[in-house]
PDB file of C-alpha atoms in Angstrom:
ATOM      1  CA  UNK A   1     129.697 135.872  98.140  1.00 81.00           C
ATOM      2  CA  UNK A   2     132.157 135.428  95.521  1.00 84.00           C
ATOM      3  CA  UNK A   3     134.915 136.839  97.599  1.00 88.00           C
ATOM      4  CA  UNK A   4     134.158 134.232 100.365  1.00 85.00           C
ATOM      5  CA  UNK A   5     134.362 131.424  97.821  1.00 83.00           C
ATOM      6  CA  UNK A   6     137.842 132.865  96.416  1.00 87.00           C
ATOM      7  CA  UNK A   7     139.123 133.104  99.801  1.00 89.00           C
ATOM      8  CA  UNK A   8     138.586 129.282 100.807  1.00 87.00           C
ATOM      9  CA  UNK A   9     141.516 127.260 100.016  1.00 90.00           C
ATOM     10  CA  UNK A  10     141.275 124.910  96.935  1.00 90.00           C
ATOM     11  CA  UNK A  11     140.986 121.708  99.098  1.00 89.00           C
ATOM     12  CA  UNK A  12     138.172 123.104 100.901  1.00 87.00           C
ATOM     13  CA  UNK A  13     136.594 124.192  97.747  1.00 87.00           C
ATOM     14  CA  UNK A  14     137.383 120.909  95.922  1.00 92.00           C
ATOM     15  CA  UNK A  15     136.914 118.483  98.782  1.00 92.00           C
ATOM     16  CA  UNK A  16     135.021 119.671 101.751  1.00 91.00           C
ATOM     17  CA  UNK A  17     132.184 121.543  99.888  1.00 91.00           C
ATOM     18  CA  UNK A  18     131.126 118.593  98.060  1.00 93.00           C
ATOM     19  CA  UNK A  19     131.460 116.204 100.754  1.00 95.00           C
ATOM     20  CA  UNK A  20     129.134 118.710 102.587  1.00 95.00           C
ATOM     21  CA  UNK A  21     126.797 119.021  99.670  1.00 96.00           C
ATOM     22  CA  UNK A  22     126.620 115.048  99.140  1.00 97.00           C
ATOM     23  CA  UNK A  23     125.729 115.044 102.904  1.00 98.00           C
ATOM     24  CA  UNK A  24     123.029 117.546 103.002  1.00 98.00           C
ATOM     25  CA  UNK A  25     121.648 116.006  99.814  1.00 98.00           C
ATOM     26  CA  UNK A  26     121.632 112.639 101.483  1.00 98.00           C
ATOM     27  CA  UNK A  27     119.728 113.981 104.403  1.00 98.00           C
ATOM     28  CA  UNK A  28     116.959 115.639 102.391  1.00 98.00           C
ATOM     29  CA  UNK A  29     116.629 112.600 100.257  1.00 98.00           C
ATOM     30  CA  UNK A  30     116.062 110.343 103.257  1.00 98.00           C
ATOM     31  CA  UNK A  31     113.818 112.951 104.775  1.00 98.00           C
ATOM     32  CA  UNK A  32     111.546 112.928 101.820  1.00 98.00           C
ATOM     33  CA  UNK A  33     111.729 108.971 101.753  1.00 98.00           C
ATOM     34  CA  UNK A  34     110.810 108.941 105.376  1.00 97.00           C
ATOM     35  CA  UNK A  35     108.001 111.077 104.874  1.00 98.00           C
ATOM     36  CA  UNK A  36     106.655 109.154 102.069  1.00 98.00           C
ATOM     37  CA  UNK A  37     106.663 105.876 104.078  1.00 98.00           C
ATOM     38  CA  UNK A  38     105.253 107.319 106.843  1.00 97.00           C
ATOM     39  CA  UNK A  39     102.294 108.496 104.953  1.00 98.00           C
ATOM     40  CA  UNK A  40     102.156 105.043 103.270  1.00 98.00           C
ATOM     41  CA  UNK A  41     102.021 103.479 106.691  1.00 98.00           C
ATOM     42  CA  UNK A  42      99.479 105.956 108.085  1.00 98.00           C
ATOM     43  CA  UNK A  43      97.263 105.347 105.143  1.00 98.00           C
ATOM     44  CA  UNK A  44      97.681 101.449 105.269  1.00 98.00           C
ATOM     45  CA  UNK A  45      96.867 101.684 108.989  1.00 98.00           C
ATOM     46  CA  UNK A  46      93.582 103.550 108.504  1.00 98.00           C
ATOM     47  CA  UNK A  47      92.428 101.143 105.935  1.00 98.00           C
ATOM     48  CA  UNK A  48      93.093  98.350 108.206  1.00 98.00           C
ATOM     49  CA  UNK A  49      91.275 100.087 110.878  1.00 98.00           C
ATOM     50  CA  UNK A  50      88.211 101.016 108.656  1.00 98.00           C
ATOM     51  CA  UNK A  51      88.155  97.260 106.989  1.00 97.00           C
ATOM     52  CA  UNK A  52      88.014  95.967 110.891  1.00 97.00           C
ATOM     53  CA  UNK A  53      85.364  98.160 111.728  1.00 97.00           C
ATOM     54  CA  UNK A  54      83.283  97.076 108.734  1.00 97.00           C
ATOM     55  CA  UNK A  55      83.958  93.444 109.580  1.00 96.00           C
ATOM     56  CA  UNK A  56      82.630  94.208 113.063  1.00 96.00           C
ATOM     57  CA  UNK A  57      79.494  95.967 111.957  1.00 96.00           C
ATOM     58  CA  UNK A  58      78.792  92.924 109.685  1.00 95.00           C
ATOM     59  CA  UNK A  59      79.250  90.694 112.136  1.00 95.00           C
ATOM     60  CA  UNK A  60      77.003  92.732 114.874  1.00 95.00           C
ATOM     61  CA  UNK A  61      74.292  92.798 112.264  1.00 94.00           C
ATOM     62  CA  UNK A  62      74.322  89.012 111.507  1.00 92.00           C
ATOM     63  CA  UNK A  63      74.150  88.375 115.231  1.00 92.00           C
ATOM     64  CA  UNK A  64      71.472  90.815 115.870  1.00 91.00           C
ATOM     65  CA  UNK A  65      69.323  89.127 112.956  1.00 86.00           C
ATOM     66  CA  UNK A  66      69.900  85.485 114.266  1.00 75.00           C
TER      67      UNK A  66
END
């Protein structure tokens, strides 16, 4: 691996490799942020469905009593 690194021209080592590392880091960060927001969205939607179901149950019970 060291031979491969030393065989690269200096402009590749100093410019191209850091740019590629930044791009890969950005992709990883955006994937993690997307995953977190996706999970948060799923949790919020699930809570909304549960809340609506509870409201429906309460309304049905009130309607059946009267």
